Short mmCIF file of C-alpha atoms in Angstrom, two decimals:
data_model
loop_
_atom_site.label_atom_id
_atom_site.label_comp_id
_atom_site.label_asym_id
_atom_site.label_seq_id
_atom_site.Cartn_x
_atom_site.Cartn_y
_atom_site.Cartn_z
CA MET Q 9 -5.43 27.14 5.07
CA PRO Q 10 -6.58 30.02 7.94
CA ASN Q 11 -7.09 28.69 10.73
CA ASN Q 12 -5.50 29.83 14.41
CA ASN Q 13 -7.83 27.71 16.57
CA THR Q 14 -6.20 24.34 15.74
CA SER Q 15 -3.47 22.36 18.21
CA VAL Q 16 -0.56 20.18 17.26
CA GLY Q 17 -2.34 17.06 18.87
CA ALA Q 18 -4.55 16.05 21.63
CA GLY Q 19 -3.89 13.74 25.06
CA SER Q 20 -5.19 10.74 26.43
CA THR Q 21 -7.49 12.86 28.12
CA GLU Q 22 -8.93 14.43 25.07
CA VAL Q 23 -8.80 11.43 23.39
CA GLU Q 24 -10.78 9.86 26.02
CA ALA Q 25 -13.55 12.20 25.71
CA PHE Q 26 -14.08 12.05 22.50
CA ILE Q 27 -14.64 8.69 21.77
CA ASP Q 28 -16.55 8.79 25.22
CA ARG Q 29 -19.02 11.84 23.73
CA TRP Q 30 -19.21 10.30 19.64
CA LYS Q 31 -20.29 6.71 21.04
CA ARG Q 32 -23.38 7.82 22.47
CA ALA Q 33 -24.34 10.07 19.46
CA ASP Q 34 -27.23 8.45 17.90
CA GLY Q 35 -28.93 10.88 16.04
CA SER Q 36 -28.97 11.42 11.81
CA GLU Q 37 -25.53 11.70 9.46
CA LYS Q 38 -27.20 15.05 8.22
CA ALA Q 39 -27.10 16.36 11.83
CA ASN Q 40 -23.90 15.18 13.40
CA TYR Q 41 -21.81 14.85 10.48
CA VAL Q 42 -20.35 18.43 10.59
CA LEU Q 43 -19.67 18.58 14.06
CA PHE Q 44 -18.71 14.93 14.45
CA VAL Q 45 -15.79 16.06 11.23
CA GLY Q 46 -14.95 19.86 13.42
CA GLU Q 47 -14.28 17.60 16.19
CA LEU Q 48 -12.10 15.18 15.02
CA CYS Q 49 -9.97 18.07 13.28
CA ARG Q 50 -9.48 19.87 16.36
CA LEU Q 51 -8.51 16.36 17.96
CA LEU Q 52 -6.02 15.90 15.08
CA GLY Q 53 -4.46 19.15 15.67
CA VAL Q 54 -5.66 20.27 11.57
CA PRO Q 55 -7.50 23.16 10.25
CA GLU Q 56 -11.08 22.76 10.27
CA PRO Q 57 -13.17 23.75 7.05
CA ASP Q 58 -13.54 27.27 6.13
CA PRO Q 59 -16.98 29.12 5.62
CA SER Q 60 -18.83 28.46 2.83
CA ARG Q 61 -18.69 30.73 -0.11
CA GLU Q 62 -21.89 31.68 -2.62
CA ASP Q 63 -19.85 29.26 -5.25
CA THR Q 64 -18.76 26.19 -2.98
CA ARG Q 65 -16.53 25.28 -6.01
CA ASP Q 66 -14.38 28.52 -5.22
CA ASN Q 67 -13.47 27.27 -1.91
CA ALA Q 68 -10.58 24.74 -1.35
CA TYR Q 69 -11.88 23.19 1.90
CA VAL Q 70 -15.46 23.06 2.77
CA PHE Q 71 -18.59 21.24 3.44
CA GLU Q 72 -20.92 20.70 1.20
CA ARG Q 73 -18.72 21.15 -1.89
CA ARG Q 74 -20.71 21.56 -5.19
CA VAL Q 75 -19.57 19.29 -8.31
CA THR Q 76 -21.84 18.97 -11.72
CA PHE Q 77 -22.15 14.98 -13.00
CA ALA Q 78 -22.15 14.70 -16.93
CA HIS Q 79 -24.39 11.61 -17.90
CA GLY Q 80 -24.24 10.02 -21.23
CA ASP Q 81 -26.85 11.67 -23.14
CA GLY Q 82 -25.41 15.17 -23.05
CA SER Q 83 -27.68 15.89 -19.29
CA GLN Q 84 -25.97 17.20 -16.36
CA SER Q 85 -27.08 16.53 -12.70
CA HIS Q 86 -25.32 18.03 -9.34
CA GLY Q 87 -24.22 16.69 -6.01
CA PHE Q 88 -22.71 18.02 -2.97
CA ILE Q 89 -19.15 15.97 -1.58
CA ASP Q 90 -20.18 15.95 2.39
CA CYS Q 91 -16.54 17.68 3.02
CA TYR Q 92 -13.89 18.76 0.50
CA ARG Q 93 -10.10 19.36 0.84
CA ARG Q 94 -8.22 20.24 -2.55
CA ASP Q 95 -5.62 18.03 -3.05
CA THR Q 96 -6.34 16.16 -0.21
CA PHE Q 97 -9.24 14.42 -0.25
CA VAL Q 98 -13.15 13.82 -0.85
CA LEU Q 99 -15.01 12.96 2.81
CA GLU Q 100 -18.15 10.94 2.42
CA ALA Q 101 -19.85 10.85 5.73
CA LYS Q 102 -22.84 8.56 6.96
CA LYS Q 103 -24.45 6.84 10.28
CA LEU Q 104 -25.00 3.42 9.95
CA ARG Q 105 -27.79 1.50 11.94
CA GLN Q 106 -25.24 -1.35 12.28
CA ASN Q 107 -22.18 -0.93 12.77
CA THR Q 108 -20.77 -4.50 12.32
CA GLY Q 109 -21.35 -7.40 10.04
CA ARG Q 110 -21.61 -7.72 6.28
CA ALA Q 111 -24.71 -5.40 6.25
CA PHE Q 112 -22.09 -2.37 7.44
CA ASP Q 113 -19.33 -3.37 5.36
CA ASP Q 114 -21.77 -3.24 2.42
CA ALA Q 115 -23.08 0.17 3.53
CA MET Q 116 -19.35 1.12 3.91
CA LEU Q 117 -18.45 -0.03 0.16
CA ARG Q 118 -21.42 2.25 -1.39
CA ALA Q 119 -20.03 5.22 0.25
CA ARG Q 120 -17.02 4.42 -1.04
CA SER Q 121 -18.38 4.13 -4.42
CA GLN Q 122 -20.08 7.37 -4.06
CA ALA Q 123 -17.02 9.24 -2.96
CA GLU Q 124 -15.53 8.15 -5.57
CA GLN Q 125 -17.91 9.41 -7.99
CA TYR Q 126 -17.92 12.40 -6.61
CA ALA Q 127 -14.17 12.69 -7.14
CA ARG Q 128 -14.41 11.49 -10.46
CA ALA Q 129 -16.77 14.48 -11.01
CA LEU Q 130 -14.55 16.94 -9.90
CA PRO Q 131 -12.94 19.71 -12.64
CA ALA Q 132 -10.07 18.46 -14.76
CA ALA Q 133 -8.22 21.78 -13.85
CA GLU Q 134 -8.05 20.87 -9.82
CA GLY Q 135 -7.40 16.83 -10.18
CA ARG Q 136 -8.80 13.99 -8.21
CA PRO Q 137 -7.39 14.46 -4.70
CA PRO Q 138 -5.11 11.58 -3.44
CA PHE Q 139 -7.53 9.87 -0.71
CA LEU Q 140 -11.14 9.24 0.10
CA VAL Q 141 -12.43 9.45 2.99
CA VAL Q 142 -15.34 7.32 4.47
CA VAL Q 143 -16.77 8.20 7.62
CA ASP Q 144 -19.83 6.44 9.62
CA VAL Q 145 -20.28 8.83 12.47
CA GLY Q 146 -18.97 8.32 15.52
CA ASN Q 147 -17.89 4.67 14.76
CA ALA Q 148 -15.36 4.49 12.22
CA VAL Q 149 -13.23 6.22 9.24
CA GLU Q 150 -11.94 4.21 6.05
CA LEU Q 151 -9.62 5.26 4.52
CA TYR Q 152 -8.66 4.54 -0.24
CA SER Q 153 -6.02 6.12 -1.83
CA GLU Q 154 -5.14 6.82 -4.95
CA PHE Q 155 -2.05 8.42 -5.51
CA SER Q 156 -1.12 9.07 -9.26
CA ARG Q 157 -3.93 10.50 -9.77
CA SER Q 158 -4.64 9.61 -12.91
CA GLY Q 159 -8.31 8.54 -12.55
CA ALA Q 160 -7.45 4.76 -11.62
CA THR Q 161 -9.19 3.16 -9.31
CA TYR Q 162 -8.99 3.71 -5.14
CA THR Q 163 -7.66 1.18 -3.06
CA PRO Q 164 -8.05 0.64 0.90
CA PHE Q 165 -5.09 2.67 2.31
CA PRO Q 166 -2.96 1.30 3.52
CA ASP Q 167 -4.01 -2.01 3.07
CA PRO Q 168 -7.62 -3.93 3.04
CA ARG Q 169 -7.05 -5.08 6.57
CA SER Q 170 -6.27 -2.05 8.51
CA HIS Q 171 -7.74 0.97 6.21
CA ARG Q 172 -10.97 1.03 8.78
CA ILE Q 173 -10.39 3.17 11.92
CA ARG Q 174 -12.44 2.23 14.66
CA LEU Q 175 -13.61 5.03 17.08
CA ASP Q 176 -11.02 3.37 19.79
CA ASP Q 177 -8.34 3.03 17.54
CA LEU Q 178 -7.87 6.64 17.74
CA ARG Q 179 -6.09 5.57 21.14
CA SER Q 180 -3.55 4.93 18.87
CA GLU Q 181 -0.94 7.66 18.40
CA GLY Q 182 0.37 6.03 15.50
CA LEU Q 183 -3.14 6.02 13.56
CA ARG Q 184 -3.72 9.84 14.76
CA ASP Q 185 -0.96 10.81 13.10
CA ARG Q 186 -2.08 8.82 9.73
CA LEU Q 187 -4.98 10.75 10.04
CA ARG Q 188 -2.78 13.96 10.40
CA ARG Q 189 -1.00 13.44 7.26
CA VAL Q 190 -3.84 12.90 5.15
CA TRP Q 191 -5.37 16.10 6.02
CA LEU Q 192 -1.67 17.78 6.37
CA ASP Q 193 0.18 16.14 4.13
CA PRO Q 194 -1.25 13.29 1.92
CA VAL Q 195 1.83 12.69 -0.43
CA SER Q 196 3.99 11.53 2.51
CA LEU Q 197 1.93 8.51 3.04
CA ASP Q 198 2.45 7.51 -0.73
CA PRO Q 199 4.20 4.17 -0.09
CA SER Q 200 6.32 4.40 -3.40
CA ARG Q 201 8.25 7.19 -1.90
CA ARG Q 202 9.45 5.18 1.38
CA SER Q 203 9.93 2.23 -1.12
CA ALA Q 204 12.02 4.80 -3.32
CA LYS Q 205 14.42 5.98 -0.17
CA VAL Q 206 14.59 2.30 0.91
CA THR Q 207 15.56 0.98 -2.68
CA ARG Q 208 18.75 3.54 -3.14
CA ASP Q 209 20.01 2.87 0.00
CA ILE Q 210 19.93 -0.69 -0.10
CA ALA Q 211 21.06 -0.89 -3.81
CA ALA Q 212 24.22 1.52 -2.59
CA GLN Q 213 24.89 -1.01 0.25
CA LEU Q 214 25.09 -3.70 -2.39
CA ALA Q 215 26.83 -2.21 -5.42
CA ARG Q 216 29.57 -1.99 -2.74
CA VAL Q 217 29.84 -5.86 -2.27
CA ALA Q 218 29.43 -6.17 -5.77
CA LYS Q 219 32.22 -4.23 -6.68
CA ALA Q 220 33.89 -5.68 -4.18
CA LEU Q 221 33.27 -9.69 -5.38
CA GLU Q 222 34.05 -8.49 -9.26
CA GLY Q 223 37.19 -6.88 -8.32
CA ALA Q 224 38.13 -10.20 -6.51
CA GLY Q 225 37.82 -11.83 -9.85
CA HIS Q 226 34.15 -13.22 -10.01
CA ALA Q 227 32.25 -13.14 -13.26
CA PRO Q 228 29.23 -10.53 -13.20
CA GLU Q 229 26.53 -12.90 -14.04
CA ALA Q 230 27.35 -14.91 -10.91
CA VAL Q 231 27.88 -11.59 -8.54
CA ALA Q 232 24.08 -11.04 -9.91
CA GLY Q 233 22.81 -14.30 -9.22
CA PHE Q 234 24.36 -14.49 -5.83
CA LEU Q 235 23.06 -11.18 -4.39
CA THR Q 236 19.73 -11.95 -6.10
CA ARG Q 237 19.34 -15.07 -4.03
CA CYS Q 238 20.48 -12.77 -0.77
CA LEU Q 239 17.96 -10.52 -1.78
CA PHE Q 240 15.24 -12.50 -2.13
CA SER Q 241 15.66 -14.30 1.44
CA MET Q 242 15.77 -11.50 2.93
CA PHE Q 243 12.26 -10.58 1.85
CA ALA Q 244 11.23 -13.90 2.63
CA GLU Q 245 11.87 -13.59 6.20
CA ASP Q 246 10.22 -10.26 6.08
CA VAL Q 247 6.95 -11.63 4.40
CA GLY Q 248 7.20 -14.75 6.27
CA LEU Q 249 8.14 -17.47 3.75
CA LEU Q 250 10.86 -17.68 5.64
CA PRO Q 251 11.10 -17.60 9.98
CA LYS Q 252 11.53 -13.95 10.77
CA ARG Q 253 15.36 -13.17 11.05
CA ALA Q 254 16.44 -16.63 9.95
CA PHE Q 255 18.79 -14.97 7.15
CA GLY Q 256 19.48 -12.24 9.33
CA ASP Q 257 20.92 -14.33 12.42
CA LEU Q 258 22.32 -16.47 9.94
CA LEU Q 259 24.52 -13.81 8.56
CA GLU Q 260 25.11 -12.67 12.51
CA SER Q 261 26.32 -15.91 13.29
CA LEU Q 262 28.48 -16.16 10.61
CA LYS Q 263 30.54 -12.63 11.05
CA HIS Q 264 33.36 -14.14 13.27
CA SER Q 265 33.91 -17.04 10.91
CA PRO Q 266 33.18 -16.27 7.43
CA GLU Q 267 35.10 -19.54 6.17
CA GLN Q 268 31.42 -21.32 7.47
CA PHE Q 269 29.65 -19.01 4.97
CA VAL Q 270 29.63 -20.76 2.05
CA PRO Q 271 28.66 -24.20 3.01
CA LEU Q 272 25.88 -22.90 5.34
CA VAL Q 273 24.43 -19.95 3.08
CA GLY Q 274 24.22 -22.91 0.21
CA GLU Q 275 22.90 -25.62 2.67
CA LEU Q 276 20.05 -23.23 3.40
CA TRP Q 277 19.74 -22.22 -0.27
CA LYS Q 278 19.36 -25.99 -1.30
CA ALA Q 279 17.18 -26.65 1.37
CA MET Q 280 14.99 -24.38 -0.16
CA ASP Q 281 15.00 -25.31 -3.35
CA SER Q 282 14.05 -28.81 -2.52
CA GLY Q 283 11.87 -27.99 0.89
CA GLU Q 284 13.20 -29.54 3.82
CA PHE Q 285 14.90 -29.51 6.70
CA SER Q 286 18.08 -26.34 6.92
CA VAL Q 287 20.60 -27.46 9.00
CA ALA Q 288 21.49 -23.80 9.08
CA ILE Q 289 18.57 -22.51 10.24
CA ARG Q 290 17.92 -25.23 12.53
CA THR Q 291 13.86 -25.42 10.67
CA ASP Q 292 11.95 -26.97 8.39
CA VAL Q 293 11.59 -24.45 5.50
CA LEU Q 294 9.43 -24.03 2.26
CA HIS Q 295 9.87 -25.04 -1.54
CA PHE Q 296 11.04 -22.28 -3.41
CA ASN Q 297 10.09 -22.72 -7.09
CA GLY Q 298 11.33 -20.71 -9.62
CA LYS Q 299 14.68 -22.33 -10.37
CA ILE Q 300 16.56 -19.24 -8.08
CA PHE Q 301 17.89 -21.89 -5.86
CA LYS Q 302 18.52 -24.44 -8.76
CA ASP Q 303 22.18 -23.54 -8.64
CA PRO Q 304 22.47 -21.93 -4.97
CA GLN Q 305 26.18 -20.95 -5.96
CA VAL Q 306 27.52 -18.87 -2.95
CA LEU Q 307 30.33 -16.40 -3.05
CA PRO Q 308 33.51 -16.39 -0.01
CA LEU Q 309 32.62 -13.17 1.74
CA ASN Q 310 34.72 -11.82 4.22
CA ARG Q 311 34.16 -10.31 7.57
CA ASP Q 312 33.47 -6.48 6.29
CA GLN Q 313 31.72 -8.16 3.35
CA ILE Q 314 29.00 -9.93 5.52
CA ALA Q 315 28.28 -6.61 7.80
CA LEU Q 316 27.38 -4.93 4.60
CA LEU Q 317 24.79 -7.19 3.63
CA GLN Q 318 24.17 -7.69 7.53
CA GLU Q 319 23.23 -3.98 6.88
CA ALA Q 320 20.79 -5.06 3.92
CA ALA Q 321 19.22 -7.20 5.92
CA ARG Q 322 18.19 -5.28 8.72
CA PHE Q 323 15.88 -3.13 6.04
CA ASP Q 324 12.04 -3.68 5.69
CA TRP Q 325 12.04 -5.60 3.10
CA ARG Q 326 8.15 -5.41 2.60
CA GLU Q 327 8.81 -1.82 1.40
CA VAL Q 328 11.65 -2.32 -0.69
CA GLU Q 329 10.27 -2.15 -4.49
CA PRO Q 330 10.89 -5.20 -6.73
CA ALA Q 331 12.90 -2.86 -9.11
CA ILE Q 332 15.99 -3.35 -6.99
CA PHE Q 333 16.99 -6.74 -8.56
CA GLY Q 334 16.93 -4.82 -11.90
CA THR Q 335 18.78 -2.55 -10.73
CA LEU Q 336 21.11 -4.73 -8.98
CA LEU Q 337 21.43 -7.08 -12.37
CA GLU Q 338 22.06 -3.95 -13.92
CA ARG Q 339 24.70 -2.79 -11.89
CA ALA Q 340 26.54 -6.04 -11.44
CA LEU Q 341 27.02 -6.64 -15.04
CA SER Q 342 28.66 -5.39 -17.65
CA PRO Q 343 27.26 -3.31 -21.04
CA GLU Q 344 28.67 -6.03 -23.31
CA ASP Q 345 27.53 -9.05 -20.50
CA ARG Q 346 23.37 -6.80 -19.76
CA HIS Q 347 23.23 -6.97 -24.07
CA LYS Q 348 24.03 -10.75 -24.45
CA LEU Q 349 22.04 -11.92 -21.86
CA GLY Q 350 19.29 -9.45 -23.29
CA ALA Q 351 19.11 -8.24 -19.37
CA HIS Q 352 17.59 -4.32 -19.43
CA TYR Q 353 16.27 -3.35 -16.49
CA THR Q 354 12.85 -1.29 -17.48
CA PRO Q 355 11.92 1.23 -14.77
CA ARG Q 356 8.81 1.02 -13.13
CA ALA Q 357 6.91 3.98 -14.21
CA TYR Q 358 7.60 3.11 -18.10
CA VAL Q 359 6.04 -0.36 -16.67
CA GLU Q 360 2.99 1.11 -14.74
CA ARG Q 361 2.27 3.49 -17.67
CA LEU Q 362 1.58 0.03 -19.83
CA VAL Q 363 0.03 -2.07 -17.53
CA LEU Q 364 -2.14 0.43 -15.64
CA PRO Q 365 -4.20 1.36 -18.72
CA THR Q 366 -4.05 -2.16 -20.18
CA VAL Q 367 -3.96 -4.71 -17.63
CA VAL Q 368 -4.86 -3.37 -14.01
CA GLU Q 369 -7.38 -0.91 -14.20
CA PRO Q 370 -9.67 -2.92 -16.67
CA LEU Q 371 -9.25 -5.94 -13.97
CA ARG Q 372 -10.42 -3.68 -11.44
CA GLU Q 373 -13.63 -2.31 -12.94
CA GLU Q 374 -14.68 -5.70 -13.48
CA TRP Q 375 -14.23 -6.43 -9.75
CA SER Q 376 -16.29 -3.36 -9.28
CA ASN Q 377 -18.49 -4.44 -11.16
CA ALA Q 378 -18.43 -8.20 -9.71
CA GLN Q 379 -18.50 -6.88 -5.96
CA GLY Q 380 -21.43 -4.64 -7.29
CA ALA Q 381 -23.29 -7.41 -8.58
CA ALA Q 382 -22.70 -9.90 -5.41
CA LEU Q 383 -24.30 -7.15 -3.50
CA LEU Q 384 -27.19 -6.65 -5.03
CA LEU Q 385 -27.92 -10.46 -4.76
CA ALA Q 386 -26.51 -11.10 -1.16
CA GLN Q 387 -29.77 -8.43 -0.56
CA GLU Q 388 -32.51 -10.32 -2.48
CA GLY Q 389 -31.42 -12.74 -0.12
CA LYS Q 390 -29.27 -15.11 -3.19
CA LEU Q 391 -26.22 -15.92 -1.44
CA ASP Q 392 -24.95 -18.98 -3.10
CA ASP Q 393 -25.20 -16.51 -6.57
CA ALA Q 394 -23.33 -13.84 -5.12
CA ARG Q 395 -20.75 -16.10 -3.67
CA LYS Q 396 -21.17 -17.39 -7.46
CA GLU Q 397 -20.74 -14.06 -9.24
CA ILE Q 398 -16.91 -13.73 -6.93
CA HIS Q 399 -15.77 -17.09 -8.03
CA ALA Q 400 -16.32 -16.24 -11.67
CA PHE Q 401 -14.07 -13.08 -11.03
CA HIS Q 402 -11.50 -15.08 -8.85
CA HIS Q 403 -11.11 -17.45 -11.32
CA LYS Q 404 -11.00 -15.01 -14.16
CA LEU Q 405 -8.16 -13.75 -12.59
CA CYS Q 406 -6.25 -16.48 -12.31
CA GLU Q 407 -6.57 -17.21 -16.10
CA VAL Q 408 -4.92 -14.12 -17.02
CA ARG Q 409 -2.04 -14.61 -18.95
CA VAL Q 410 0.61 -11.24 -19.77
CA LEU Q 411 2.98 -11.34 -22.75
CA ASP Q 412 6.63 -9.79 -21.99
CA PRO Q 413 8.17 -9.57 -24.45
CA ALA Q 414 11.57 -9.43 -24.15
CA CYS Q 415 13.04 -6.27 -26.61
CA GLY Q 416 16.10 -5.06 -25.84
#
C-alpha cells in the first residue's frame, strides 16, 4: 500500500520520545487514537492508513471502516472499525481511566470481544484477518490471533502471558519487530509454519539414526520406541519437566565414551519412570506416567549417532509439532508392521478439520460465555458467584472425554 513517509525502523531516541509523549496523554479515545496509531506506524516503519473514500468498504487500509451487522430478526445495523487493514488486522482503540488491575483487564477483554464482532461482520469475500489489535491509547497494545481464518476464536498471541505490550515495552526491538510483522507479514508469525520447518528438520535427522539402527539389525518397533523416548526427553528438558539441558548435556558427556550410553541413559529413563534420584544427571526427577518409560530399552549408539541426537537436542522443542512422534513411528515401521500394530499416523490438518468444530470451538464458546457471566457478576460485587462460574467451567473442562477410535 502506497506510503513514502515511512522509515525502516526507529532508534532509541525516537522510541524514548514516543514513550515520553504518550505517557502524558490523558485525552479521550476519539481525540487521540488516530494520532496514536499514526505515530505508532511511523515508529515501527510501516505504512499509515490510507485516506478514506466515500464508502470505506472500498478501502483496504483505513480508519473508521464501516461494517454491517446482520441480526437474528432479519434487521441490520452498522458499526465502524477504528482501524482496519485487509488480510491483516482489526484494531479496536480505547482510552481507559485505569491502566492496571482487574477493571483494566475486564475493559480490555470487552474491547477484544468488540473487535471480534467486527471481524465476524466483515464480508465473506474479504475473510477474517489473522489478528485483532486492542489498543489502550498511550498505555498498551494487546494481540490476538486466529491464523486458520475459519471463524474460530481469536486467542492471545503469542500466549496469555505475553500478548500485552505496554508502552515501556516498546524499547524492546524484538517486540517492535513483532508489531511490525503484524502490519507487514502477519502470516510469518503463524507458529505452525515455524513448527513445521523445525519438525521436518528434526525428522530428517532422526530418520538417519533410525535407518542406521535398523541396518544394525534392530527391530523397527524397538527403534521407534527408543527414539520416541529420546524425543520425549528432549521435549521434557525444554519445557521444564527435566532440568534445562539435562539430556543434552548427558549426550555431550557420552560423545567420547559411547560404551556408557546404554547404562547411563537407561538409568535416567528408569528414574523418570519411577520418579526418583537419577545418578546420570545427578538430581531428582519427576515421575512420568503413561508407561513411555516402563520398558526403557536403550539401543547402543556409536559416536556419530550420538552426535545426530545431540543436533536434534539443540532445537527448541517447544516449537516442535507433536506430529513428529507419529511421523517417526511411520518412518521407523515397515508397512507390514504398521498394519499389524494399527500404527497409522493421521496428519494434523485432518485431525483439526474434525476436532476444531466438534470439540475446540464449542469449548471456546462456553469459556467465552463463562467469562462474560463472571465479569457481570464481578461488576455487581458478587465475587464468590463469579468465581463459581469459572470453577464450574473448569470442572466441566476436566470432565471432557474424547473418543479417538483407531480405524486403520
